[in-house]
PDB file of C-alpha atoms in Angstrom:
ATOM      1  CA  MET A  16      -4.366  24.822  -4.126  1.00 84.00           C
ATOM      2  CA  LYS A  17      -6.048  23.147  -0.932  1.00 95.00           C
ATOM      3  CA  LYS A  18      -7.435  19.876  -2.053  1.00 98.00           C
ATOM      4  CA  VAL A  19      -9.850  17.238  -0.677  1.00 98.00           C
ATOM      5  CA  ILE A  20      -7.805  13.711   0.365  1.00 98.00           C
ATOM      6  CA  LEU A  21      -8.620  10.678   1.004  1.00 98.00           C
ATOM      7  CA  VAL A  22      -6.263   8.141   2.933  1.00 98.00           C
ATOM      8  CA  THR A  23      -7.219   4.842   3.789  1.00 98.00           C
ATOM      9  CA  GLY A  24      -4.328   3.233   6.449  1.00 97.00           C
ATOM     10  CA  ALA A  25      -3.932   6.929   7.711  1.00 98.00           C
ATOM     11  CA  SER A  26      -4.046   5.416  11.507  1.00 96.00           C
ATOM     12  CA  SER A  27       0.234   4.856  11.395  1.00 95.00           C
ATOM     13  CA  GLY A  28       3.536   4.190   9.199  1.00 94.00           C
ATOM     14  CA  MET A  29       3.646   6.274   6.006  1.00 96.00           C
ATOM     15  CA  GLY A  30       0.022   6.626   6.305  1.00 97.00           C
ATOM     16  CA  LYS A  31      -0.253   8.747   9.311  1.00 98.00           C
ATOM     17  CA  VAL A  32       2.992  10.994   8.789  1.00 98.00           C
ATOM     18  CA  SER A  33       1.893  11.680   4.867  1.00 98.00           C
ATOM     19  CA  ALA A  34      -1.445  12.582   6.257  1.00 98.00           C
ATOM     20  CA  MET A  35      -0.239  15.008   8.709  1.00 98.00           C
ATOM     21  CA  GLN A  36       1.805  16.595   6.233  1.00 98.00           C
ATOM     22  CA  LEU A  37      -0.841  17.609   4.066  1.00 98.00           C
ATOM     23  CA  ILE A  38      -3.102  18.915   6.876  1.00 98.00           C
ATOM     24  CA  LYS A  39      -0.569  21.017   7.422  1.00 98.00           C
ATOM     25  CA  GLU A  40       0.197  22.123   3.722  1.00 98.00           C
ATOM     26  CA  GLY A  41      -3.723  22.965   4.596  1.00 98.00           C
ATOM     27  CA  HIS A  42      -5.054  20.034   2.119  1.00 98.00           C
ATOM     28  CA  LEU A  43      -8.835  18.686   3.897  1.00 98.00           C
ATOM     29  CA  VAL A  44      -7.393  15.100   4.536  1.00 98.00           C
ATOM     30  CA  TYR A  45      -9.658  12.633   5.603  1.00 98.00           C
ATOM     31  CA  GLY A  46      -8.157   9.770   7.192  1.00 98.00           C
ATOM     32  CA  LEU A  47      -9.166   6.671   6.998  1.00 98.00           C
ATOM     33  CA  ALA A  48      -8.907   3.648   9.416  1.00 98.00           C
ATOM     34  CA  PRO A  49     -10.568   1.005  11.446  1.00 97.00           C
ATOM     35  CA  ASN A  50      -9.201   2.567  14.759  1.00 96.00           C
ATOM     36  CA  VAL A  51     -10.270   6.626  15.200  1.00 96.00           C
ATOM     37  CA  LYS A  52      -8.953   6.948  18.304  1.00 97.00           C
ATOM     38  CA  GLU A  53      -5.251   6.190  16.484  1.00 97.00           C
ATOM     39  CA  MET A  54      -5.856   9.096  14.798  1.00 98.00           C
ATOM     40  CA  GLN A  55      -7.046  11.340  17.032  1.00 98.00           C
ATOM     41  CA  ASP A  56      -3.568  13.317  16.167  1.00 97.00           C
ATOM     42  CA  LEU A  57      -4.960  13.672  12.964  1.00 98.00           C
ATOM     43  CA  VAL A  58      -8.038  15.707  14.443  1.00 98.00           C
ATOM     44  CA  ASP A  59      -6.179  18.080  16.567  1.00 98.00           C
ATOM     45  CA  ALA A  60      -3.734  18.605  13.703  1.00 98.00           C
ATOM     46  CA  GLY A  61      -7.330  19.923  11.818  1.00 98.00           C
ATOM     47  CA  GLY A  62      -7.871  16.427   9.633  1.00 98.00           C
ATOM     48  CA  TYR A  63     -10.786  14.362   9.931  1.00 98.00           C
ATOM     49  CA  ALA A  64     -11.150  10.912  11.384  1.00 98.00           C
ATOM     50  CA  VAL A  65     -13.505   8.193   9.378  1.00 98.00           C
ATOM     51  CA  GLU A  66     -13.835   4.670  10.650  1.00 98.00           C
ATOM     52  CA  VAL A  67     -12.905   2.567   7.929  1.00 98.00           C
ATOM     53  CA  ASP A  68     -12.625  -1.164   7.477  1.00 98.00           C
ATOM     54  CA  VAL A  69     -11.734  -1.995   3.793  1.00 98.00           C
ATOM     55  CA  THR A  70     -13.184  -4.813   3.706  1.00 98.00           C
ATOM     56  CA  ASN A  71     -16.199  -3.460   5.320  1.00 98.00           C
ATOM     57  CA  ASP A  72     -18.560  -2.261   2.138  1.00 98.00           C
ATOM     58  CA  GLU A  73     -21.324  -0.337   4.300  1.00 98.00           C
ATOM     59  CA  GLN A  74     -18.629   1.856   5.771  1.00 98.00           C
ATOM     60  CA  MET A  75     -16.702   2.620   3.032  1.00 98.00           C
ATOM     61  CA  LYS A  76     -19.830   3.678   1.008  1.00 98.00           C
ATOM     62  CA  THR A  77     -20.646   5.805   3.896  1.00 98.00           C
ATOM     63  CA  ALA A  78     -17.610   7.558   4.285  1.00 98.00           C
ATOM     64  CA  VAL A  79     -17.378   8.589   0.696  1.00 98.00           C
ATOM     65  CA  ALA A  80     -20.689   9.873   1.300  1.00 98.00           C
ATOM     66  CA  HIS A  81     -20.041  11.696   4.431  1.00 98.00           C
ATOM     67  CA  VAL A  82     -16.628  13.336   2.798  1.00 98.00           C
ATOM     68  CA  ILE A  83     -19.001  14.064  -0.422  1.00 98.00           C
ATOM     69  CA  LYS A  84     -22.189  16.069   1.772  1.00 98.00           C
ATOM     70  CA  GLU A  85     -19.313  18.195   3.686  1.00 98.00           C
ATOM     71  CA  GLN A  86     -16.792  18.983   1.047  1.00 98.00           C
ATOM     72  CA  GLY A  87     -19.063  18.179  -2.581  1.00 98.00           C
ATOM     73  CA  ARG A  88     -16.116  16.921  -3.680  1.00 98.00           C
ATOM     74  CA  ILE A  89     -12.705  14.324  -3.755  1.00 98.00           C
ATOM     75  CA  ASP A  90      -9.394  15.475  -5.119  1.00 98.00           C
ATOM     76  CA  VAL A  91      -7.630  12.516  -4.146  1.00 98.00           C
ATOM     77  CA  LEU A  92      -7.800   9.210  -3.094  1.00 98.00           C
ATOM     78  CA  TRP A  93      -4.320   7.212  -1.526  1.00 98.00           C
ATOM     79  CA  ASN A  94      -5.165   3.407  -1.515  1.00 98.00           C
ATOM     80  CA  ASN A  95      -2.535   2.903   1.426  1.00 98.00           C
ATOM     81  CA  ALA A  96      -4.220   0.451   3.989  1.00 97.00           C
ATOM     82  CA  GLY A  97      -2.510  -2.957   3.211  1.00 96.00           C
ATOM     83  CA  TYR A  98      -0.305  -5.613   5.422  1.00 94.00           C
ATOM     84  CA  GLY A  99       2.105  -8.674   4.454  1.00 93.00           C
ATOM     85  CA  LEU A 100       0.965 -12.100   4.914  1.00 94.00           C
ATOM     86  CA  PHE A 101       4.492 -14.169   4.529  1.00 93.00           C
ATOM     87  CA  GLY A 102       4.842 -17.664   5.131  1.00 93.00           C
ATOM     88  CA  PRO A 103       5.391 -21.064   3.468  1.00 95.00           C
ATOM     89  CA  ILE A 104       2.334 -21.372   0.900  1.00 96.00           C
ATOM     90  CA  GLU A 105       2.067 -24.631   2.107  1.00 95.00           C
ATOM     91  CA  GLU A 106       1.302 -23.621   5.576  1.00 94.00           C
ATOM     92  CA  ILE A 107      -0.911 -20.633   5.095  1.00 95.00           C
ATOM     93  CA  ASP A 108      -4.573 -20.996   5.685  1.00 95.00           C
ATOM     94  CA  ILE A 109      -6.428 -20.439   2.514  1.00 97.00           C
ATOM     95  CA  ASP A 110      -8.718 -17.669   4.294  1.00 97.00           C
ATOM     96  CA  GLN A 111      -5.663 -16.092   5.142  1.00 95.00           C
ATOM     97  CA  ALA A 112      -4.664 -15.340   1.973  1.00 97.00           C
ATOM     98  CA  ARG A 113      -8.333 -14.626   1.050  1.00 98.00           C
ATOM     99  CA  HIS A 114      -8.316 -11.829   3.935  1.00 97.00           C
ATOM    100  CA  GLN A 115      -4.843 -10.709   2.047  1.00 97.00           C
ATOM    101  CA  TYR A 116      -6.317 -10.215  -1.008  1.00 98.00           C
ATOM    102  CA  GLU A 117      -9.530  -8.301   0.684  1.00 98.00           C
ATOM    103  CA  VAL A 118      -7.525  -5.467   2.239  1.00 98.00           C
ATOM    104  CA  ASN A 119      -4.922  -5.087  -0.519  1.00 98.00           C
ATOM    105  CA  VAL A 120      -6.516  -5.679  -3.506  1.00 98.00           C
ATOM    106  CA  PHE A 121     -10.218  -5.840  -3.224  1.00 98.00           C
ATOM    107  CA  GLY A 122     -10.583  -3.351  -0.435  1.00 98.00           C
ATOM    108  CA  LEU A 123      -8.399  -0.883  -2.724  1.00 98.00           C
ATOM    109  CA  ALA A 124      -9.914  -1.327  -5.909  1.00 98.00           C
ATOM    110  CA  ARG A 125     -13.922  -1.136  -3.960  1.00 98.00           C
ATOM    111  CA  MET A 126     -12.530   2.410  -2.879  1.00 98.00           C
ATOM    112  CA  THR A 127     -11.682   3.488  -6.456  1.00 98.00           C
ATOM    113  CA  GLN A 128     -14.986   2.346  -7.605  1.00 98.00           C
ATOM    114  CA  LEU A 129     -16.610   4.523  -5.260  1.00 98.00           C
ATOM    115  CA  VAL A 130     -14.830   7.749  -5.836  1.00 98.00           C
ATOM    116  CA  LEU A 131     -14.548   7.687  -9.275  1.00 98.00           C
ATOM    117  CA  PRO A 132     -17.987   8.625 -10.345  1.00 98.00           C
ATOM    118  CA  TYR A 133     -18.293  11.916  -8.292  1.00 98.00           C
ATOM    119  CA  MET A 134     -14.313  12.222  -9.762  1.00 98.00           C
ATOM    120  CA  ARG A 135     -15.145  11.878 -13.288  1.00 98.00           C
ATOM    121  CA  GLU A 136     -18.413  14.460 -12.956  1.00 97.00           C
ATOM    122  CA  GLN A 137     -15.449  17.251 -11.680  1.00 97.00           C
ATOM    123  CA  LYS A 138     -13.510  15.826 -14.788  1.00 97.00           C
ATOM    124  CA  SER A 139     -10.376  15.362 -12.128  1.00 98.00           C
ATOM    125  CA  GLY A 140      -8.667  13.736  -9.304  1.00 98.00           C
ATOM    126  CA  THR A 141      -5.897  11.629  -8.825  1.00 98.00           C
ATOM    127  CA  ILE A 142      -5.911   8.221  -7.898  1.00 98.00           C
ATOM    128  CA  ILE A 143      -2.943   6.863  -5.706  1.00 98.00           C
ATOM    129  CA  ASN A 144      -2.565   2.823  -5.322  1.00 98.00           C
ATOM    130  CA  THR A 145       0.222   1.474  -2.496  1.00 98.00           C
ATOM    131  CA  SER A 146       2.139  -0.966  -3.975  1.00 98.00           C
ATOM    132  CA  SER A 147       5.563  -1.785  -3.181  1.00 97.00           C
ATOM    133  CA  MET A 148       9.186  -2.443  -4.810  1.00 97.00           C
ATOM    134  CA  GLY A 149       7.196  -5.750  -3.866  1.00 97.00           C
ATOM    135  CA  GLY A 150       5.417  -4.990  -6.518  1.00 98.00           C
ATOM    136  CA  LYS A 151       8.154  -5.742  -8.708  1.00 97.00           C
ATOM    137  CA  ILE A 152      10.669  -7.975  -6.781  1.00 97.00           C
ATOM    138  CA  TYR A 153      10.155 -11.135  -4.706  1.00 96.00           C
ATOM    139  CA  PHE A 154      11.100 -12.914  -1.635  1.00 94.00           C
ATOM    140  CA  PRO A 155      11.201 -16.193  -0.194  1.00 95.00           C
ATOM    141  CA  LEU A 156       7.431 -16.970   1.966  1.00 95.00           C
ATOM    142  CA  GLY A 157       6.054 -13.970   0.896  1.00 95.00           C
ATOM    143  CA  ALA A 158       3.933 -15.057  -2.290  1.00 97.00           C
ATOM    144  CA  TRP A 159       0.906 -14.093  -1.191  1.00 97.00           C
ATOM    145  CA  TYR A 160       1.840 -10.527  -0.400  1.00 97.00           C
ATOM    146  CA  HIS A 161       3.935 -10.550  -3.792  1.00 98.00           C
ATOM    147  CA  SER A 162       1.263 -11.510  -5.376  1.00 98.00           C
ATOM    148  CA  THR A 163      -1.386  -8.677  -4.286  1.00 98.00           C
ATOM    149  CA  LYS A 164       1.591  -6.245  -5.162  1.00 98.00           C
ATOM    150  CA  HIS A 165       1.813  -7.429  -8.244  1.00 98.00           C
ATOM    151  CA  ALA A 166      -1.953  -7.834  -8.897  1.00 98.00           C
ATOM    152  CA  VAL A 167      -1.919  -3.751  -7.890  1.00 98.00           C
ATOM    153  CA  GLU A 168       0.719  -2.953 -10.187  1.00 98.00           C
ATOM    154  CA  GLY A 169      -1.515  -4.459 -13.437  1.00 98.00           C
ATOM    155  CA  TRP A 170      -4.305  -2.809 -11.891  1.00 98.00           C
ATOM    156  CA  SER A 171      -3.716   0.288 -11.938  1.00 98.00           C
ATOM    157  CA  ASP A 172      -2.338   0.334 -15.618  1.00 98.00           C
ATOM    158  CA  CYS A 173      -5.484  -0.816 -16.767  1.00 98.00           C
ATOM    159  CA  LEU A 174      -7.066   1.315 -14.180  1.00 98.00           C
ATOM    160  CA  ARG A 175      -5.206   4.709 -16.022  1.00 98.00           C
ATOM    161  CA  LEU A 176      -5.904   3.912 -19.174  1.00 98.00           C
ATOM    162  CA  ASP A 177      -9.724   3.638 -18.122  1.00 98.00           C
ATOM    163  CA  LEU A 178      -9.679   6.990 -16.863  1.00 98.00           C
ATOM    164  CA  LYS A 179      -7.312   8.875 -19.233  1.00 97.00           C
ATOM    165  CA  GLU A 180     -10.206  10.396 -21.278  1.00 97.00           C
ATOM    166  CA  PHE A 181     -11.602  11.926 -17.841  1.00 98.00           C
ATOM    167  CA  ASN A 182      -8.661  13.757 -16.921  1.00 97.00           C
ATOM    168  CA  ILE A 183      -7.974  11.675 -13.880  1.00 98.00           C
ATOM    169  CA  ASP A 184      -4.434  10.348 -12.890  1.00 98.00           C
ATOM    170  CA  VAL A 185      -3.383   7.046 -11.832  1.00 98.00           C
ATOM    171  CA  VAL A 186       0.124   6.920  -9.794  1.00 98.00           C
ATOM    172  CA  VAL A 187       1.239   3.748  -8.483  1.00 98.00           C
ATOM    173  CA  LEU A 188       3.510   4.294  -5.347  1.00 98.00           C
ATOM    174  CA  GLU A 189       6.638   1.691  -4.838  1.00 98.00           C
ATOM    175  CA  PRO A 190       8.230   2.115  -1.662  1.00 97.00           C
ATOM    176  CA  GLY A 191      11.462   0.313  -0.597  1.00 96.00           C
ATOM    177  CA  PHE A 192      12.442  -0.705   3.203  1.00 93.00           C
ATOM    178  CA  ILE A 193      10.477   1.847   5.245  1.00 93.00           C
ATOM    179  CA  GLU A 194      10.578   2.215   8.909  1.00 88.00           C
ATOM    180  CA  THR A 195       7.653   1.503  10.233  1.00 77.00           C
ATOM    181  CA  ASN A 196       5.603  -1.654  12.130  1.00 72.00           C
ATOM    182  CA  PHE A 197       5.707  -3.562   9.025  1.00 70.00           C
ATOM    183  CA  GLY A 198       7.963  -6.535   9.942  1.00 65.00           C
ATOM    184  CA  GLN A 199       6.234  -7.012  13.324  1.00 68.00           C
ATOM    185  CA  ASN A 200       3.160  -7.001  11.814  1.00 67.00           C
ATOM    186  CA  VAL A 201       4.680  -9.683   9.258  1.00 70.00           C
ATOM    187  CA  LEU A 202       6.183 -11.864  12.361  1.00 71.00           C
ATOM    188  CA  ALA A 203       2.498 -11.820  13.972  1.00 72.00           C
ATOM    189  CA  HIS A 204       1.110 -13.325  10.649  1.00 71.00           C
ATOM    190  CA  PHE A 205       3.211 -16.261  10.452  1.00 76.00           C
ATOM    191  CA  PRO A 206       1.717 -19.479  10.569  1.00 79.00           C
ATOM    192  CA  LYS A 207       1.819 -21.146  13.835  1.00 80.00           C
ATOM    193  CA  ASP A 208       5.161 -23.576  14.810  1.00 82.00           C
ATOM    194  CA  SER A 209       6.046 -23.056  10.794  1.00 84.00           C
ATOM    195  CA  ASP A 210       9.699 -22.535  12.276  1.00 84.00           C
ATOM    196  CA  LYS A 211       9.228 -25.976  13.814  1.00 87.00           C
ATOM    197  CA  GLY A 212       8.004 -27.701   9.795  1.00 91.00           C
ATOM    198  CA  PRO A 213       9.422 -28.487   6.937  1.00 94.00           C
ATOM    199  CA  TYR A 214      10.127 -24.971   5.843  1.00 93.00           C
ATOM    200  CA  LYS A 215      12.073 -24.402   9.177  1.00 91.00           C
ATOM    201  CA  LYS A 216      15.469 -23.635   7.833  1.00 91.00           C
ATOM    202  CA  LEU A 217      13.572 -20.562   5.346  1.00 90.00           C
ATOM    203  CA  VAL A 218      11.341 -19.760   8.488  1.00 90.00           C
ATOM    204  CA  ARG A 219      14.371 -19.530  11.077  1.00 89.00           C
ATOM    205  CA  ALA A 220      16.012 -17.462   8.821  1.00 87.00           C
ATOM    206  CA  MET A 221      13.543 -14.903   8.138  1.00 84.00           C
ATOM    207  CA  ILE A 222      12.914 -14.884  11.863  1.00 82.00           C
ATOM    208  CA  LYS A 223      16.600 -14.141  12.254  1.00 81.00           C
ATOM    209  CA  ALA A 224      16.698 -11.567   9.919  1.00 75.00           C
ATOM    210  CA  SER A 225      13.633  -9.855  11.187  1.00 71.00           C
ATOM    211  CA  ASP A 226      15.097  -9.927  14.784  1.00 65.00           C
ATOM    212  CA  ARG A 227      17.842  -8.383  13.982  1.00 64.00           C
ATOM    213  CA  GLY A 228      15.640  -5.336  12.342  1.00 58.00           C
ATOM    214  CA  PHE A 229      16.963  -3.101   9.479  1.00 63.00           C
ATOM    215  CA  THR A 230      17.687   0.471   8.887  1.00 76.00           C
ATOM    216  CA  GLY A 231      14.612   1.755   6.506  1.00 88.00           C
ATOM    217  CA  SER A 232      14.520   5.161   4.993  1.00 93.00           C
ATOM    218  CA  SER A 233      11.992   7.276   7.113  1.00 94.00           C
ATOM    219  CA  PRO A 234       8.428   7.442   6.619  1.00 95.00           C
ATOM    220  CA  GLN A 235       9.013  11.535   5.445  1.00 97.00           C
ATOM    221  CA  VAL A 236      10.532   9.793   2.218  1.00 97.00           C
ATOM    222  CA  ILE A 237       7.047   8.690   1.568  1.00 98.00           C
ATOM    223  CA  ALA A 238       5.202  11.871   2.450  1.00 98.00           C
ATOM    224  CA  ASP A 239       7.720  13.887   0.515  1.00 98.00           C
ATOM    225  CA  THR A 240       6.650  11.810  -2.253  1.00 98.00           C
ATOM    226  CA  ILE A 241       2.733  11.958  -1.725  1.00 98.00           C
ATOM    227  CA  SER A 242       2.999  15.877  -1.283  1.00 98.00           C
ATOM    228  CA  LYS A 243       4.803  16.183  -4.444  1.00 98.00           C
ATOM    229  CA  ILE A 244       2.170  14.026  -6.047  1.00 98.00           C
ATOM    230  CA  VAL A 245      -0.330  15.752  -4.627  1.00 98.00           C
ATOM    231  CA  SER A 246       0.890  19.343  -6.027  1.00 97.00           C
ATOM    232  CA  ALA A 247       1.791  18.032  -9.423  1.00 97.00           C
ATOM    233  CA  LYS A 248      -0.449  18.779 -12.865  1.00 94.00           C
ATOM    234  CA  LYS A 249       0.394  15.901 -14.041  1.00 96.00           C
ATOM    235  CA  PRO A 250       2.498  13.103 -11.907  1.00 98.00           C
ATOM    236  CA  LYS A 251       4.503  10.549 -13.095  1.00 98.00           C
ATOM    237  CA  THR A 252       2.918   6.863 -13.430  1.00 98.00           C
ATOM    238  CA  ARG A 253       4.961   5.541 -11.003  1.00 98.00           C
ATOM    239  CA  TYR A 254       7.084   6.735  -7.843  1.00 98.00           C
ATOM    240  CA  LEU A 255       9.973   3.656  -6.557  1.00 98.00           C
ATOM    241  CA  VAL A 256      11.057   5.895  -3.273  1.00 98.00           C
ATOM    242  CA  GLY A 257      13.116   4.517  -0.408  1.00 96.00           C
ATOM    243  CA  LYS A 258      15.992   2.424   0.568  1.00 94.00           C
ATOM    244  CA  MET A 259      16.938  -0.452  -1.633  1.00 94.00           C
ATOM    245  CA  ALA A 260      14.428   0.226  -3.634  1.00 96.00           C
ATOM    246  CA  LYS A 261      15.928   1.190  -6.923  1.00 97.00           C
ATOM    247  CA  PRO A 262      18.446  -1.049  -6.375  1.00 95.00           C
ATOM    248  CA  MET A 263      16.535  -4.204  -6.291  1.00 95.00           C
ATOM    249  CA  VAL A 264      14.397  -3.364  -8.744  1.00 97.00           C
ATOM    250  CA  PHE A 265      17.406  -2.739 -11.034  1.00 96.00           C
ATOM    251  CA  LEU A 266      18.507  -6.567 -10.435  1.00 95.00           C
ATOM    252  CA  ARG A 267      15.225  -7.872 -11.079  1.00 94.00           C
ATOM    253  CA  LYS A 268      15.090  -6.492 -14.360  1.00 94.00           C
ATOM    254  CA  TYR A 269      18.396  -6.037 -15.865  1.00 95.00           C
ATOM    255  CA  CYS A 270      20.025  -9.538 -14.317  1.00 94.00           C
ATOM    256  CA  GLY A 271      17.374 -11.995 -14.697  1.00 93.00           C
ATOM    257  CA  ASP A 272      15.880 -14.430 -12.254  1.00 95.00           C
ATOM    258  CA  ARG A 273      18.280 -17.189 -11.691  1.00 96.00           C
ATOM    259  CA  ILE A 274      20.972 -13.930 -10.473  1.00 96.00           C
ATOM    260  CA  PHE A 275      18.198 -12.332  -8.768  1.00 96.00           C
ATOM    261  CA  ASP A 276      16.719 -15.375  -6.564  1.00 96.00           C
ATOM    262  CA  THR A 277      20.771 -16.358  -5.859  1.00 95.00           C
ATOM    263  CA  ILE A 278      21.228 -12.493  -4.428  1.00 93.00           C
ATOM    264  CA  VAL A 279      18.192 -12.998  -2.449  1.00 93.00           C
ATOM    265  CA  MET A 280      18.998 -16.224  -0.662  1.00 92.00           C
ATOM    266  CA  ARG A 281      22.407 -15.163   0.193  1.00 89.00           C
ATOM    267  CA  SER A 282      19.790 -13.116   2.889  1.00 82.00           C
ATOM    268  CA  PHE A 283      18.180 -15.761   3.972  1.00 82.00           C
ATOM    269  CA  LYS A 284      21.226 -18.130   5.267  1.00 75.00           C
TER     270      LYS A 284
END
């Protein structure tokens, strides 16, 4: 069945790869991101590109109204836009922290608010919220990022109960390590001169780990998962996928805080 799908954060990484696959499967896909030029390949493939910064309320309103005017319905909203703000809690500017929440939590929440009246009216729909394995675990220097993903987890659980009577599914996507530009973006947002301050040992260890790089799962793993969610009559409430996602969450759940802390910190020596 052809569905009308909105994807935020569709200009790169998981969002773009998944949007391309959904288009190939015959769905009507609207890619939403601040830079429309970076989504030209979606348009060339038969999709749609709409300029949307999820911190801009007017752009979000306009985008939803545009889709409704063209298609008359919205079947799936994938709240995928987000980024990682890492660094010592003490050194991160509080306005940067607020922006992290504006993108990762409030942008997601506002997009959901805007599409829900139409989904309620049609008595069907699927909301997919991108969390992370980082919504269940944690790493040093990631307090602001991890806290947004933990918030998405709890927010989505409550939303699922709110929407139960309206036949609207709420799904939490929890990726592990995926080969995207996430790591580069993390370093780009690091506080200036953190590698020279009181937390320099930890900061330098993270920079060294990032410079070494890591092999994550292909974004295709996420695309296949999104395709599965979109086509499912009754999708699961959570999809934990990608490299190290299940092992890390297992360790966090069954080993306790102190053992998990020890295991994680060994990676930052």
